[in-house]
Structure formats: structure tokens, C-alpha cells
């Protein structure tokens, strides 16, 4: 069973461990340009402090994916790039421990966070970008009800190389 909950400062150790275990996978698809020195507990606490401030300021919303039986953080899912006023949109991004891939966990988490975005946070639109080669993530977005709207060519630099991304979105029809 899986739980989605807001990140807490006490999660820093587990998030550091998660990222170290999955460093190769995460750095393949993430725009975060990390160096060895970034993988320190101090930096994770500082990042969580910023995430907590983001949530207070309506600048972003940051959640962890918890495997309840093991009481273990196995992933993260975030709403970021918040735009309010006449737009009311945000981007969604996620990362899951490779050991748990292929079990529907990320799809479940995406559906839950989309519900939160629409029902609790008042967003009209949630977007996500995914590299065309990341077939698992493409499936997650489609199973979560998102629609592919186009291709953003060379729009994100990952490991020094510009990568194409499909743009997916879902609109709150009740907004």
C-alpha cells in the first residue's frame, strides 16, 4: 500500500539515500545538474526547507511516496512552476526508486497528486514533460489521464545535452 504525503524535514536522510541508490537512473532523466558534493545531508535539509517555504508561498508543492508496510520513502512527486491569476497551472514531476518500477505506483501517485492539484489547490491545468525515450513515464502520464499535446524540441538540458520532451497536460473540467 502507498501513501502520498507532504515532505517533512525529517525525510532528509531517506531522500538522500533514495537519490544515492538511484543516482544513475534519476540523472538520466532529471534536469537537476548535480555534482558529488550535492549528495550531502546538509543540502537535502536546505532543499526541504526551501520546499516547505514554497508550499507556504504557493510556489510549489512537494510530496513523498511512502511504501506503508515498510514505512519507507520510495519516491517523490512535485507540483512546480506554479502560475496563478488567469492561468492556474503547474508542472508535475516525479521520481521512483527503481526497485519499485513497473508496479503502478507512480501512476497511482500521479492520479492522487492531480486530484490534490484540482480539488485542494484549485489548479485548472497540470502539465508534465517527458523524454520520448522514457516509455515507462509516457505510460504513467497516459494512464493518469494526461493527453500528449506536442513535442518541445531541445527544451531541457540534461547532462549537458539538450533533450526533446513531449508535453502532456490534463485540464480540470470542473474548474
Short mmCIF file of C-alpha atoms in Angstrom, two decimals:
data_model
loop_
_atom_site.label_atom_id
_atom_site.label_comp_id
_atom_site.label_asym_id
_atom_site.label_seq_id
_atom_site.Cartn_x
_atom_site.Cartn_y
_atom_site.Cartn_z
CA UNK A 1 0.00 0.00 0.00
CA UNK A 2 1.18 3.51 -0.86
CA UNK A 3 0.74 6.86 0.87
CA UNK A 4 1.33 10.28 -0.66
CA UNK A 5 2.13 12.98 1.90
CA UNK A 6 3.83 16.38 2.01
CA UNK A 7 7.59 16.29 2.52
CA UNK A 8 8.91 16.92 6.06
CA UNK A 9 12.35 17.99 7.25
CA UNK A 10 12.67 14.57 8.91
CA UNK A 11 12.67 12.99 5.43
CA UNK A 12 16.13 14.32 4.55
CA UNK A 13 18.07 11.13 5.38
CA UNK A 14 15.71 8.88 3.45
CA UNK A 15 15.61 11.19 0.44
CA UNK A 16 19.41 11.32 0.33
CA UNK A 17 19.54 7.50 0.47
CA UNK A 18 16.89 7.26 -2.26
CA UNK A 19 18.82 9.58 -4.56
CA UNK A 20 22.15 7.84 -3.96
CA UNK A 21 20.63 4.40 -4.67
CA UNK A 22 19.03 5.66 -7.88
CA UNK A 23 21.56 8.26 -8.96
CA UNK A 24 22.26 6.83 -12.42
CA UNK A 25 18.57 6.44 -13.27
CA UNK A 26 17.50 9.82 -11.87
CA UNK A 27 20.33 11.71 -13.57
CA UNK A 28 19.37 10.14 -16.91
CA UNK A 29 16.02 11.96 -16.91
CA UNK A 30 16.36 14.85 -14.46
CA UNK A 31 17.36 18.40 -15.31
CA UNK A 32 18.96 18.74 -11.88
CA UNK A 33 22.65 19.25 -12.57
CA UNK A 34 24.11 17.50 -9.52
CA UNK A 35 27.70 17.10 -8.51
CA UNK A 36 29.13 14.70 -5.93
CA UNK A 37 29.15 17.48 -3.33
CA UNK A 38 25.36 17.90 -3.70
CA UNK A 39 24.78 14.47 -2.17
CA UNK A 40 25.19 15.62 1.43
CA UNK A 41 22.61 15.64 4.20
CA UNK A 42 23.05 19.38 4.77
CA UNK A 43 21.98 20.09 1.18
CA UNK A 44 18.92 17.87 1.50
CA UNK A 45 17.79 19.64 4.66
CA UNK A 46 18.32 23.00 2.94
CA UNK A 47 16.32 21.81 -0.09
CA UNK A 48 13.44 20.60 2.09
CA UNK A 49 13.43 23.95 3.93
CA UNK A 50 13.02 25.64 0.55
CA UNK A 51 10.27 23.20 -0.45
CA UNK A 52 8.38 23.90 2.78
CA UNK A 53 8.68 27.63 2.09
CA UNK A 54 7.47 27.04 -1.49
CA UNK A 55 4.34 25.37 -0.13
CA UNK A 56 3.65 28.26 2.25
CA UNK A 57 4.11 30.76 -0.59
CA UNK A 58 2.06 28.82 -3.18
CA UNK A 59 5.19 28.45 -5.32
CA UNK A 60 5.26 24.64 -5.40
CA UNK A 61 4.01 21.54 -3.63
CA UNK A 62 6.29 18.68 -2.70
CA UNK A 63 5.28 15.17 -1.68
CA UNK A 64 6.92 11.86 -0.85
CA UNK A 65 5.70 8.44 -1.91
CA UNK A 66 5.77 6.10 1.09
CA UNK A 67 5.57 2.32 0.99
CA UNK A 68 3.41 1.88 4.10
CA UNK A 69 4.25 -1.73 5.01
CA UNK A 70 7.98 -0.94 5.08
CA UNK A 71 7.44 2.66 6.30
CA UNK A 72 9.93 3.65 3.61
CA UNK A 73 10.11 6.61 1.24
CA UNK A 74 10.34 5.17 -2.26
CA UNK A 75 9.82 8.27 -4.35
CA UNK A 76 8.92 11.91 -4.72
CA UNK A 77 6.26 13.76 -6.67
CA UNK A 78 6.10 17.52 -7.05
CA UNK A 79 3.96 20.31 -8.43
CA UNK A 80 6.17 23.21 -9.51
CA UNK A 81 6.31 26.14 -11.94
CA UNK A 82 3.10 27.42 -10.39
CA UNK A 83 1.32 30.14 -12.33
CA UNK A 84 -1.82 31.64 -10.81
CA UNK A 85 -4.11 34.52 -11.89
CA UNK A 86 -5.77 33.76 -15.24
CA UNK A 87 -3.60 30.69 -15.91
CA UNK A 88 -3.94 28.49 -12.76
CA UNK A 89 -1.44 25.86 -13.89
CA UNK A 90 1.58 23.92 -12.68
CA UNK A 91 4.02 21.25 -13.83
CA UNK A 92 4.25 17.79 -12.27
CA UNK A 93 7.44 15.79 -11.88
CA UNK A 94 8.24 12.55 -10.10
CA UNK A 95 10.93 10.02 -9.32
CA UNK A 96 10.50 6.46 -8.04
CA UNK A 97 13.02 4.02 -6.61
CA UNK A 98 13.99 1.72 -9.47
CA UNK A 99 13.25 -1.34 -7.30
CA UNK A 100 9.54 -0.39 -7.36
CA UNK A 101 9.18 0.41 -11.09
CA UNK A 102 6.51 -1.37 -13.12
CA UNK A 103 4.06 -1.85 -10.24
CA UNK A 104 1.65 1.01 -10.92
CA UNK A 105 2.95 3.06 -8.01
CA UNK A 106 3.88 6.16 -9.98
CA UNK A 107 0.57 6.07 -11.87
CA UNK A 108 -1.29 5.92 -8.55
CA UNK A 109 0.82 8.78 -7.14
CA UNK A 110 0.26 10.90 -10.26
CA UNK A 111 -3.52 10.38 -10.10
CA UNK A 112 -3.57 11.30 -6.41
CA UNK A 113 -1.48 14.44 -6.86
CA UNK A 114 -3.61 15.52 -9.82
CA UNK A 115 -6.68 15.19 -7.55
CA UNK A 116 -4.92 17.32 -4.93
CA UNK A 117 -3.98 19.88 -7.59
CA UNK A 118 -7.57 20.20 -8.76
CA UNK A 119 -9.62 19.64 -5.59
CA UNK A 120 -7.43 21.18 -2.88
CA UNK A 121 -5.10 23.62 -4.63
CA UNK A 122 -7.52 24.99 -7.23
CA UNK A 123 -5.42 24.44 -10.35
CA UNK A 124 -7.12 24.39 -13.74
CA UNK A 125 -4.29 22.64 -15.59
CA UNK A 126 -1.45 20.26 -14.70
CA UNK A 127 1.35 19.73 -17.23
CA UNK A 128 4.26 17.30 -17.41
CA UNK A 129 7.24 16.91 -19.69
CA UNK A 130 8.76 13.55 -20.58
CA UNK A 131 11.57 12.46 -22.85
CA UNK A 132 10.17 10.40 -25.75
CA UNK A 133 12.62 7.60 -24.88
CA UNK A 134 11.22 7.30 -21.34
CA UNK A 135 8.47 4.84 -22.29
CA UNK A 136 7.59 3.97 -18.67
CA UNK A 137 6.96 7.60 -17.81
CA UNK A 138 4.94 8.15 -21.00
CA UNK A 139 2.69 5.27 -19.90
CA UNK A 140 2.35 6.76 -16.40
CA UNK A 141 1.14 10.09 -17.77
CA UNK A 142 -1.31 8.50 -20.18
CA UNK A 143 -2.72 6.15 -17.51
CA UNK A 144 -3.10 9.17 -15.21
CA UNK A 145 -5.41 10.73 -17.82
CA UNK A 146 -2.99 13.23 -19.31
CA UNK A 147 -3.07 13.99 -23.04
CA UNK A 148 0.01 14.46 -25.22
CA UNK A 149 -0.22 17.98 -26.63
CA UNK A 150 3.01 18.21 -28.56
CA UNK A 151 6.76 17.96 -28.70
CA UNK A 152 9.02 20.60 -27.18
CA UNK A 153 12.23 20.29 -29.16
CA UNK A 154 15.53 20.55 -27.29
CA UNK A 155 13.90 22.30 -24.33
CA UNK A 156 15.66 20.75 -21.31
CA UNK A 157 19.40 20.30 -20.83
CA UNK A 158 20.23 17.02 -19.12
CA UNK A 159 23.83 16.05 -18.51
CA UNK A 160 24.97 18.79 -20.85
CA UNK A 161 22.77 17.66 -23.75
CA UNK A 162 19.53 19.31 -24.95
CA UNK A 163 16.67 16.80 -24.87
CA UNK A 164 13.28 16.80 -26.55
CA UNK A 165 10.24 16.40 -24.31
CA UNK A 166 6.66 15.54 -25.02
CA UNK A 167 4.26 17.96 -23.35
CA UNK A 168 1.38 16.26 -21.54
CA UNK A 169 -1.47 18.01 -19.77
CA UNK A 170 -4.74 17.41 -18.01
CA UNK A 171 -7.40 20.08 -17.52
CA UNK A 172 -9.80 20.32 -14.61
CA UNK A 173 -13.13 20.21 -16.41
CA UNK A 174 -14.91 21.24 -13.19
CA UNK A 175 -12.94 24.47 -12.78
#
